[in-house]
Amino acid sequence: MIRVIHTITPWDHFSPRTGSAIPTVVDGLARAAVACGDARHAVVVERSTYRPRHDSADVIEYPGRHVSARVRQYLDPALGRFAIPRLGASAYFGPLVAALRSQPPSIVLAHNAPQLAWLLRDTEHRVVIYAHNELLRTYARHEAARTLAPAHAIVCVSRDLAARTRALVGSGNEPKVHVVGNGVDAAAFTPGAARSHDGPMRVMFVGRVVPAKGVDTLLRAAAAFGRSELEIIVVGSAGFDPRAPLTDYESGLRALAARSSARVEFRPFVDRTGLPELLRTADVLCVPSRWPEPSGLTVGEGLATGIPVVASRVGGIPEAIGPAGLLVTPDDPADLGATLRRLLEDPDLRRRLGRAGRQWAEAHDWAWTWRRLREVLDVGAPEFGD
């Protein structure tokens, strides 16, 4: 049986101590594979990253190599324009590539690392690029097409991302692009006891508190509500360190909240272990992103918890929310405020959406994602699962 090896971004943490999306996806897929009767997965992890590690996959450690951000941000794009190999990318992924070369032929799921298709082209590994975000943004089309040409397949987490990826990879690579949506841990994220609604409706945001996530839009929408009507809970930090000093954006949000007529509370980053219980305390989950998120794991986690999800109509979010949530115009406080007002005044709608969300999540768990991914991996790999 051929083994599946995941690669995550160098210096990312395969640990429940972080909220990073890619390790969460890897953990979900690895657990689902075993539950479906397939072989246990492995994941390649830089050795100094956080512990404890998720126990869902075998860990292959390697010593990382720091590469100047200037090299990767400025020198590499300049080299690429002249069809010269990117030195920063080769150095950055070098230790990871060395670790993979020491492994027997495997299916390598390269998460957000399209360069690995080219760097491993002379091995017997089948490299499948797993795109969670837009790929190769500093690459010209011809350079991107060449880099991706050795890939066995390219998996995208939404149809929206797949369309953008097909436009990048060139006509020869378009048939390699497949869509496999993210799942959700429907066993961990479950509904809690119904909250008493004597107080204000509690609307929660969970995620990185950065401009792209649109928390300011939520706070501006809340200005149309009184303290007895709405309570906003903002959970998260700019990064995954709750002790880090506030950024200018975070400070600006606090100033905005101080002028709000609604209740607003800020809480620091919460790791994966505490998130299910936290979501059970909310009446509504809000995902007010202004950038085209390819998917959005938090959307599925809110649906699984059985609470209404209000999210921006942007990127792959409409695919993730399905028929079980409410979509609003991004960067539009009036539209978001009107939707929250509708939920506030219609408790029965909240209950119906909560039930529909739970049903949607149960049908789109990580086993569903793994089965769809397995179909992609089986293409041209008859030995997989034998």
CSV table of C-alpha atoms in Angstrom, one decimal:
chain,number,residue,atom,x,y,z
A,1,MET,CA,0.0,0.0,0.0
A,2,ILE,CA,1.6,3.3,-1.1
A,3,ARG,CA,1.8,5.8,1.7
A,4,VAL,CA,0.5,9.4,1.8
A,5,ILE,CA,2.9,12.0,3.1
A,6,HIS,CA,1.8,15.5,3.8
A,7,THR,CA,4.0,18.6,3.7
A,8,ILE,CA,3.1,21.7,5.6
A,9,THR,CA,4.7,25.1,5.3
A,10,PRO,CA,8.2,25.1,6.9
A,11,TRP,CA,8.0,26.5,10.4
A,12,ASP,CA,4.2,25.8,10.6
A,13,HIS,CA,3.1,23.8,13.6
A,14,PHE,CA,1.4,20.4,13.4
A,15,SER,CA,-0.1,21.0,16.8
A,16,PRO,CA,-3.4,21.7,18.4
A,17,ARG,CA,-1.7,24.7,20.1
A,18,THR,CA,-2.1,26.7,16.9
A,19,GLY,CA,-5.1,27.7,14.8
A,20,SER,CA,-3.4,27.4,11.5
A,21,ALA,CA,-5.6,26.1,8.7
A,22,ILE,CA,-3.3,23.7,6.9
A,23,PRO,CA,-2.3,21.6,9.9
A,24,THR,CA,-6.0,21.4,10.8
A,25,VAL,CA,-6.8,20.1,7.3
A,26,VAL,CA,-3.9,17.6,7.5
A,27,ASP,CA,-5.1,16.3,10.9
A,28,GLY,CA,-8.7,16.0,9.6
A,29,LEU,CA,-7.7,14.1,6.5
A,30,ALA,CA,-5.3,11.8,8.4
A,31,ARG,CA,-7.9,10.8,11.0
A,32,ALA,CA,-10.5,10.3,8.3
A,33,ALA,CA,-8.2,8.0,6.2
A,34,VAL,CA,-7.7,5.6,9.1
A,35,ALA,CA,-11.5,5.7,10.0
A,36,CYS,CA,-12.2,4.8,6.4
A,37,GLY,CA,-9.9,1.8,6.6
A,38,ASP,CA,-6.9,3.3,4.7
A,39,ALA,CA,-3.3,3.4,5.7
A,40,ARG,CA,-2.0,5.9,8.3
A,41,HIS,CA,-0.6,9.1,6.9
A,42,ALA,CA,2.7,10.8,7.6
A,43,VAL,CA,3.5,14.5,7.8
A,44,VAL,CA,6.9,16.2,7.3
A,45,VAL,CA,7.5,18.7,10.1
A,46,GLU,CA,10.3,21.1,11.0
A,47,ARG,CA,11.8,19.6,14.2
A,48,SER,CA,11.7,22.8,16.3
A,49,THR,CA,8.0,23.5,15.9
A,50,TYR,CA,5.4,23.2,18.6
A,51,ARG,CA,4.6,20.2,20.7
A,52,PRO,CA,2.5,18.3,21.5
A,53,ARG,CA,1.9,17.2,17.9
A,54,HIS,CA,-1.4,15.9,16.5
A,55,ASP,CA,-1.4,12.1,17.0
A,56,SER,CA,-3.2,11.4,13.7
A,57,ALA,CA,-0.2,10.9,11.5
A,58,ASP,CA,3.4,9.7,11.7
A,59,VAL,CA,5.8,12.6,12.0
A,60,ILE,CA,8.9,12.9,9.9
A,61,GLU,CA,11.2,15.6,11.3
A,62,TYR,CA,13.8,17.7,9.5
A,63,PRO,CA,16.0,20.6,10.4
A,64,GLY,CA,14.7,23.8,8.9
A,65,ARG,CA,16.8,26.4,7.2
A,66,HIS,CA,16.0,30.1,7.5
A,67,VAL,CA,16.0,32.1,4.3
A,68,SER,CA,15.9,35.8,4.2
A,69,ALA,CA,12.4,37.2,3.4
A,70,ARG,CA,14.1,39.7,1.1
A,71,VAL,CA,15.5,36.9,-0.9
A,72,ARG,CA,12.1,35.2,-1.4
A,73,GLN,CA,10.1,38.5,-1.8
A,74,TYR,CA,12.5,40.4,-4.1
A,75,LEU,CA,15.4,38.4,-5.5
A,76,ASP,CA,13.4,35.3,-6.4
A,77,PRO,CA,10.7,37.2,-8.5
A,78,ALA,CA,13.5,39.1,-10.3
A,79,LEU,CA,15.3,35.8,-11.1
A,80,GLY,CA,12.0,34.3,-12.3
A,81,ARG,CA,11.4,37.1,-14.8
A,82,PHE,CA,14.6,36.1,-16.5
A,83,ALA,CA,13.8,32.3,-16.4
A,84,ILE,CA,16.6,31.8,-13.8
A,85,PRO,CA,15.9,29.2,-11.0
A,86,ARG,CA,14.7,30.8,-7.8
A,87,LEU,CA,17.5,30.5,-5.3
A,88,GLY,CA,15.4,31.4,-2.3
A,89,ALA,CA,12.8,28.7,-3.0
A,90,SER,CA,15.4,26.0,-3.5
A,91,ALA,CA,17.1,27.0,-0.2
A,92,TYR,CA,13.8,27.4,1.7
A,93,PHE,CA,12.5,24.0,0.7
A,94,GLY,CA,15.9,22.2,0.5
A,95,PRO,CA,15.8,20.5,3.9
A,96,LEU,CA,12.2,19.4,3.3
A,97,VAL,CA,13.1,18.0,-0.1
A,98,ALA,CA,16.0,16.1,1.5
A,99,ALA,CA,13.7,14.6,4.0
A,100,LEU,CA,11.3,13.4,1.3
A,101,ARG,CA,14.1,12.0,-0.8
A,102,SER,CA,14.9,9.7,2.1
A,103,GLN,CA,11.4,8.2,2.0
A,104,PRO,CA,10.2,5.3,-0.2
A,105,PRO,CA,8.0,6.2,-3.2
A,106,SER,CA,4.9,7.9,-1.8
A,107,ILE,CA,2.0,10.2,-2.7
A,108,VAL,CA,3.2,13.6,-1.5
A,109,LEU,CA,0.4,16.0,-0.7
A,110,ALA,CA,2.3,19.4,-0.9
A,111,HIS,CA,0.1,21.9,0.9
A,112,ASN,CA,0.5,25.4,-0.5
A,113,ALA,CA,4.0,24.3,-1.8
A,114,PRO,CA,3.7,24.1,-5.6
A,115,GLN,CA,7.5,24.4,-5.9
A,116,LEU,CA,7.8,20.8,-4.6
A,117,ALA,CA,6.4,19.5,-7.9
A,118,TRP,CA,9.5,20.8,-9.7
A,119,LEU,CA,12.0,20.1,-6.9
A,120,LEU,CA,10.9,16.5,-6.7
A,121,ARG,CA,10.5,15.9,-10.4
A,122,ASP,CA,13.4,13.4,-10.5
A,123,THR,CA,12.1,11.2,-7.7
A,124,GLU,CA,9.5,8.4,-7.8
A,125,HIS,CA,7.1,10.3,-5.6
A,126,ARG,CA,3.7,11.3,-7.0
A,127,VAL,CA,3.4,15.0,-6.0
A,128,VAL,CA,-0.1,16.3,-5.6
A,129,ILE,CA,-0.3,20.1,-5.1
A,130,TYR,CA,-2.9,20.9,-2.4
A,131,ALA,CA,-3.9,24.6,-2.9
A,132,HIS,CA,-5.5,26.4,0.0
A,133,ASN,CA,-4.7,29.8,-1.4
A,134,GLU,CA,-3.8,31.3,-4.7
A,135,LEU,CA,-0.6,29.8,-6.0
A,136,LEU,CA,2.6,31.3,-7.3
A,137,ARG,CA,1.4,34.9,-7.2
A,138,THR,CA,4.8,36.3,-8.2
A,139,TYR,CA,5.3,33.9,-11.1
A,140,ALA,CA,4.7,34.7,-14.7
A,141,ARG,CA,2.3,32.3,-16.5
A,142,HIS,CA,5.1,30.5,-18.3
A,143,GLU,CA,7.1,30.0,-15.1
A,144,ALA,CA,4.1,28.8,-13.2
A,145,ALA,CA,3.2,26.4,-15.9
A,146,ARG,CA,6.7,24.9,-15.9
A,147,THR,CA,6.8,24.7,-12.1
A,148,LEU,CA,3.5,22.8,-12.0
A,149,ALA,CA,4.0,20.6,-15.0
A,150,PRO,CA,5.5,17.7,-13.1
A,151,ALA,CA,2.6,17.6,-10.6
A,152,HIS,CA,0.4,14.5,-10.7
A,153,ALA,CA,-2.6,16.6,-9.8
A,154,ILE,CA,-3.6,20.0,-8.3
A,155,VAL,CA,-6.3,20.0,-5.6
A,156,CYS,CA,-8.1,23.2,-4.8
A,157,VAL,CA,-10.4,23.7,-1.8
A,158,SER,CA,-13.1,25.5,-3.7
A,159,ARG,CA,-14.4,26.0,-7.3
A,160,ASP,CA,-13.6,29.6,-6.9
A,161,LEU,CA,-9.9,28.8,-6.3
A,162,ALA,CA,-9.9,26.2,-9.0
A,163,ALA,CA,-11.0,28.7,-11.6
A,164,ARG,CA,-8.2,31.1,-10.6
A,165,THR,CA,-5.7,28.2,-10.6
A,166,ARG,CA,-6.7,27.0,-14.1
A,167,ALA,CA,-6.2,30.5,-15.4
A,168,LEU,CA,-2.6,30.4,-14.0
A,169,VAL,CA,-1.4,26.9,-14.9
A,170,GLY,CA,-1.7,26.9,-18.6
A,171,SER,CA,-3.8,24.8,-20.9
A,172,GLY,CA,-1.6,21.7,-20.6
A,173,ASN,CA,-2.1,21.6,-16.8
A,174,GLU,CA,-5.9,22.5,-16.7
A,175,PRO,CA,-7.1,18.8,-16.6
A,176,LYS,CA,-5.0,18.2,-13.5
A,177,VAL,CA,-7.0,20.7,-11.4
A,178,HIS,CA,-9.6,19.1,-9.1
A,179,VAL,CA,-11.9,20.5,-6.5
A,180,VAL,CA,-12.0,18.9,-3.0
A,181,GLY,CA,-13.8,21.0,-0.4
A,182,ASN,CA,-12.7,21.2,3.2
A,183,GLY,CA,-14.6,19.1,5.7
A,184,VAL,CA,-15.3,19.7,9.4
A,185,ASP,CA,-14.8,17.7,12.6
A,186,ALA,CA,-18.5,17.1,13.2
A,187,ALA,CA,-17.7,15.0,16.3
A,188,ALA,CA,-15.8,17.8,18.1
A,189,PHE,CA,-18.0,20.7,17.0
A,190,THR,CA,-21.4,19.9,18.2
A,191,PRO,CA,-24.4,21.9,19.4
A,192,GLY,CA,-24.6,22.9,23.0
A,193,ALA,CA,-27.6,23.6,25.2
A,194,ALA,CA,-29.8,26.4,23.9
A,195,ARG,CA,-28.9,29.8,25.4
A,196,SER,CA,-31.4,31.8,27.2
A,197,HIS,CA,-32.4,34.8,25.1
A,198,ASP,CA,-33.2,37.2,27.9
A,199,GLY,CA,-30.1,39.1,27.1
A,200,PRO,CA,-28.6,40.5,23.9
A,201,MET,CA,-28.0,38.2,20.8
A,202,ARG,CA,-24.3,37.2,21.0
A,203,VAL,CA,-22.5,37.4,17.7
A,204,MET,CA,-19.0,35.9,17.6
A,205,PHE,CA,-16.1,36.4,15.3
A,206,VAL,CA,-13.3,33.8,15.5
A,207,GLY,CA,-10.0,34.2,13.5
A,208,ARG,CA,-7.0,36.3,12.9
A,209,VAL,CA,-7.7,39.9,13.6
A,210,VAL,CA,-6.3,41.5,10.5
A,211,PRO,CA,-7.9,43.9,8.0
A,212,ALA,CA,-8.6,41.2,5.4
A,213,LYS,CA,-10.9,39.5,7.9
A,214,GLY,CA,-13.2,42.5,8.1
A,215,VAL,CA,-13.8,42.8,11.8
A,216,ASP,CA,-14.2,46.5,11.4
A,217,THR,CA,-17.2,45.9,9.2
A,218,LEU,CA,-18.8,43.9,11.9
A,219,LEU,CA,-18.2,46.6,14.5
A,220,ARG,CA,-19.6,49.3,12.2
A,221,ALA,CA,-22.7,47.2,11.6
A,222,ALA,CA,-23.1,46.9,15.4
A,223,ALA,CA,-23.4,50.6,15.7
A,224,ALA,CA,-27.1,50.3,14.7
A,225,PHE,CA,-27.9,48.2,17.8
A,226,GLY,CA,-28.3,49.0,21.4
A,227,ARG,CA,-26.5,47.3,24.3
A,228,SER,CA,-29.6,45.3,25.2
A,229,GLU,CA,-29.9,44.0,21.6
A,230,LEU,CA,-26.5,42.9,20.5
A,231,GLU,CA,-23.2,41.6,22.1
A,232,ILE,CA,-20.1,41.2,19.8
A,233,ILE,CA,-17.4,38.8,20.9
A,234,VAL,CA,-14.2,39.1,18.9
A,235,VAL,CA,-12.0,36.1,19.5
A,236,GLY,CA,-8.5,36.1,18.1
A,237,SER,CA,-5.3,38.1,17.7
A,238,ALA,CA,-3.3,39.2,14.7
A,239,GLY,CA,-1.3,36.0,14.9
A,240,PHE,CA,-1.4,32.9,17.0
A,241,ASP,CA,0.3,34.4,20.1
A,242,PRO,CA,-2.2,35.8,22.5
A,243,ARG,CA,0.6,37.6,24.4
A,244,ALA,CA,1.8,39.6,21.3
A,245,PRO,CA,1.4,43.4,21.5
A,246,LEU,CA,-1.6,44.9,19.7
A,247,THR,CA,-1.2,45.9,16.1
A,248,ASP,CA,-2.4,49.3,14.9
A,249,TYR,CA,-5.5,47.6,13.4
A,250,GLU,CA,-6.3,45.9,16.7
A,251,SER,CA,-5.9,49.1,18.6
A,252,GLY,CA,-8.2,50.9,16.0
A,253,LEU,CA,-10.9,48.2,16.6
A,254,ARG,CA,-10.8,48.9,20.3
A,255,ALA,CA,-11.3,52.6,19.7
A,256,LEU,CA,-14.2,51.8,17.3
A,257,ALA,CA,-15.7,49.5,20.0
A,258,ALA,CA,-15.5,52.2,22.6
A,259,ARG,CA,-17.8,54.4,20.5
A,260,SER,CA,-20.3,51.6,19.8
A,261,SER,CA,-23.7,51.5,21.2
A,262,ALA,CA,-23.6,47.7,21.3
A,263,ARG,CA,-21.6,45.6,23.7
A,264,VAL,CA,-18.2,44.6,22.4
A,265,GLU,CA,-15.7,42.2,24.0
A,266,PHE,CA,-12.2,41.2,22.8
A,267,ARG,CA,-10.7,37.9,23.7
A,268,PRO,CA,-7.2,36.7,22.6
A,269,PHE,CA,-6.4,33.7,20.4
A,270,VAL,CA,-7.9,30.4,21.4
A,271,ASP,CA,-6.3,27.2,20.3
A,272,ARG,CA,-8.0,24.3,18.6
A,273,THR,CA,-8.8,22.4,21.8
A,274,GLY,CA,-10.9,25.3,23.3
A,275,LEU,CA,-12.7,26.3,20.1
A,276,PRO,CA,-15.7,23.9,20.1
A,277,GLU,CA,-16.8,24.9,23.7
A,278,LEU,CA,-16.3,28.6,22.8
A,279,LEU,CA,-18.6,28.4,19.7
A,280,ARG,CA,-21.3,26.8,21.8
A,281,THR,CA,-21.6,30.0,23.8
A,282,ALA,CA,-22.6,32.0,20.6
A,283,ASP,CA,-25.9,32.7,19.1
A,284,VAL,CA,-24.5,33.7,15.7
A,285,LEU,CA,-21.1,33.2,14.0
A,286,CYS,CA,-20.0,36.1,11.7
A,287,VAL,CA,-17.4,35.7,9.0
A,288,PRO,CA,-17.2,39.3,7.5
A,289,SER,CA,-14.1,38.7,5.3
A,290,ARG,CA,-13.3,41.3,2.6
A,291,TRP,CA,-10.7,39.2,0.8
A,292,PRO,CA,-11.7,36.2,-1.3
A,293,GLU,CA,-11.2,33.4,1.2
A,294,PRO,CA,-10.8,30.2,-0.8
A,295,SER,CA,-12.8,28.3,1.8
A,296,GLY,CA,-12.9,29.2,5.5
A,297,LEU,CA,-12.7,26.4,8.0
A,298,THR,CA,-14.5,28.5,10.6
A,299,VAL,CA,-17.7,28.5,8.5
A,300,GLY,CA,-18.0,24.7,8.7
A,301,GLU,CA,-17.2,24.7,12.4
A,302,GLY,CA,-20.0,27.2,13.1
A,303,LEU,CA,-22.4,25.2,11.0
A,304,ALA,CA,-21.5,22.0,12.9
A,305,THR,CA,-22.1,23.8,16.2
A,306,GLY,CA,-25.7,24.4,15.1
A,307,ILE,CA,-25.6,28.2,15.2
A,308,PRO,CA,-26.5,30.5,12.2
A,309,VAL,CA,-23.5,31.6,10.2
A,310,VAL,CA,-23.5,35.0,8.5
A,311,ALA,CA,-20.6,35.4,6.0
A,312,SER,CA,-19.4,37.5,3.2
A,313,ARG,CA,-20.4,36.5,-0.4
A,314,VAL,CA,-16.8,36.3,-1.5
A,315,GLY,CA,-14.3,33.7,-2.7
A,316,GLY,CA,-15.2,30.1,-1.8
A,317,ILE,CA,-17.3,31.0,1.2
A,318,PRO,CA,-20.6,30.5,-0.6
A,319,GLU,CA,-19.5,27.0,-1.4
A,320,ALA,CA,-18.5,26.3,2.2
A,321,ILE,CA,-21.7,27.6,3.7
A,322,GLY,CA,-24.1,25.9,1.3
A,323,PRO,CA,-27.8,26.5,1.8
A,324,ALA,CA,-27.4,26.6,5.6
A,325,GLY,CA,-26.2,30.2,6.2
A,326,LEU,CA,-26.8,33.8,5.2
A,327,LEU,CA,-24.5,35.7,2.8
A,328,VAL,CA,-23.9,39.4,2.9
A,329,THR,CA,-22.0,41.9,0.7
A,330,PRO,CA,-18.4,42.2,1.8
A,331,ASP,CA,-17.3,45.5,3.3
A,332,ASP,CA,-21.0,46.6,3.6
A,333,PRO,CA,-21.9,47.4,7.3
A,334,ALA,CA,-25.5,48.3,6.3
A,335,ASP,CA,-26.1,44.9,4.6
A,336,LEU,CA,-24.5,43.0,7.5
A,337,GLY,CA,-26.5,45.1,10.1
A,338,ALA,CA,-29.8,44.4,8.3
A,339,THR,CA,-29.0,40.6,8.3
A,340,LEU,CA,-28.2,40.6,12.0
A,341,ARG,CA,-31.4,42.6,12.7
A,342,ARG,CA,-33.3,39.9,10.8
A,343,LEU,CA,-31.8,37.2,13.0
A,344,LEU,CA,-32.4,39.2,16.2
A,345,GLU,CA,-36.1,39.6,15.4
A,346,ASP,CA,-36.7,36.1,14.2
A,347,PRO,CA,-35.6,33.4,16.8
A,348,ASP,CA,-37.3,30.7,14.8
A,349,LEU,CA,-35.1,31.6,11.7
A,350,ARG,CA,-32.1,31.2,14.0
A,351,ARG,CA,-33.2,27.8,15.1
A,352,ARG,CA,-34.0,26.6,11.5
A,353,LEU,CA,-30.6,27.8,10.2
A,354,GLY,CA,-28.9,26.1,13.1
A,355,ARG,CA,-30.5,22.8,12.4
A,356,ALA,CA,-29.8,23.1,8.6
A,357,GLY,CA,-26.2,24.0,9.4
A,358,ARG,CA,-25.7,20.9,11.6
A,359,GLN,CA,-27.2,18.7,8.8
A,360,TRP,CA,-24.9,20.2,6.2
A,361,ALA,CA,-21.8,19.7,8.5
A,362,GLU,CA,-22.7,16.1,9.2
A,363,ALA,CA,-22.8,15.5,5.4
A,364,HIS,CA,-19.5,17.3,4.8
A,365,ASP,CA,-17.2,15.9,7.5
A,366,TRP,CA,-13.5,15.0,7.0
A,367,ALA,CA,-14.5,11.5,5.8
A,368,TRP,CA,-16.5,13.1,3.0
A,369,THR,CA,-13.4,15.2,2.1
A,370,TRP,CA,-11.1,12.2,2.2
A,371,ARG,CA,-13.3,10.0,0.0
A,372,ARG,CA,-13.3,12.8,-2.6
A,373,LEU,CA,-9.6,13.3,-2.3
A,374,ARG,CA,-9.0,9.5,-2.6
A,375,GLU,CA,-10.7,9.5,-6.0
A,376,VAL,CA,-8.1,12.1,-7.2
A,377,LEU,CA,-5.2,10.2,-5.7
A,378,ASP,CA,-6.4,6.9,-7.3
A,379,VAL,CA,-6.2,8.4,-10.8
A,380,GLY,CA,-3.1,6.9,-12.4
A,381,ALA,CA,-2.1,5.3,-9.1
A,382,PRO,CA,-3.7,1.8,-9.2
A,383,GLU,CA,-1.4,0.6,-6.4
A,384,PHE,CA,-2.9,3.0,-3.9
A,385,GLY,CA,-5.0,1.1,-1.4
A,386,ASP,CA,-4.0,-2.3,-2.8
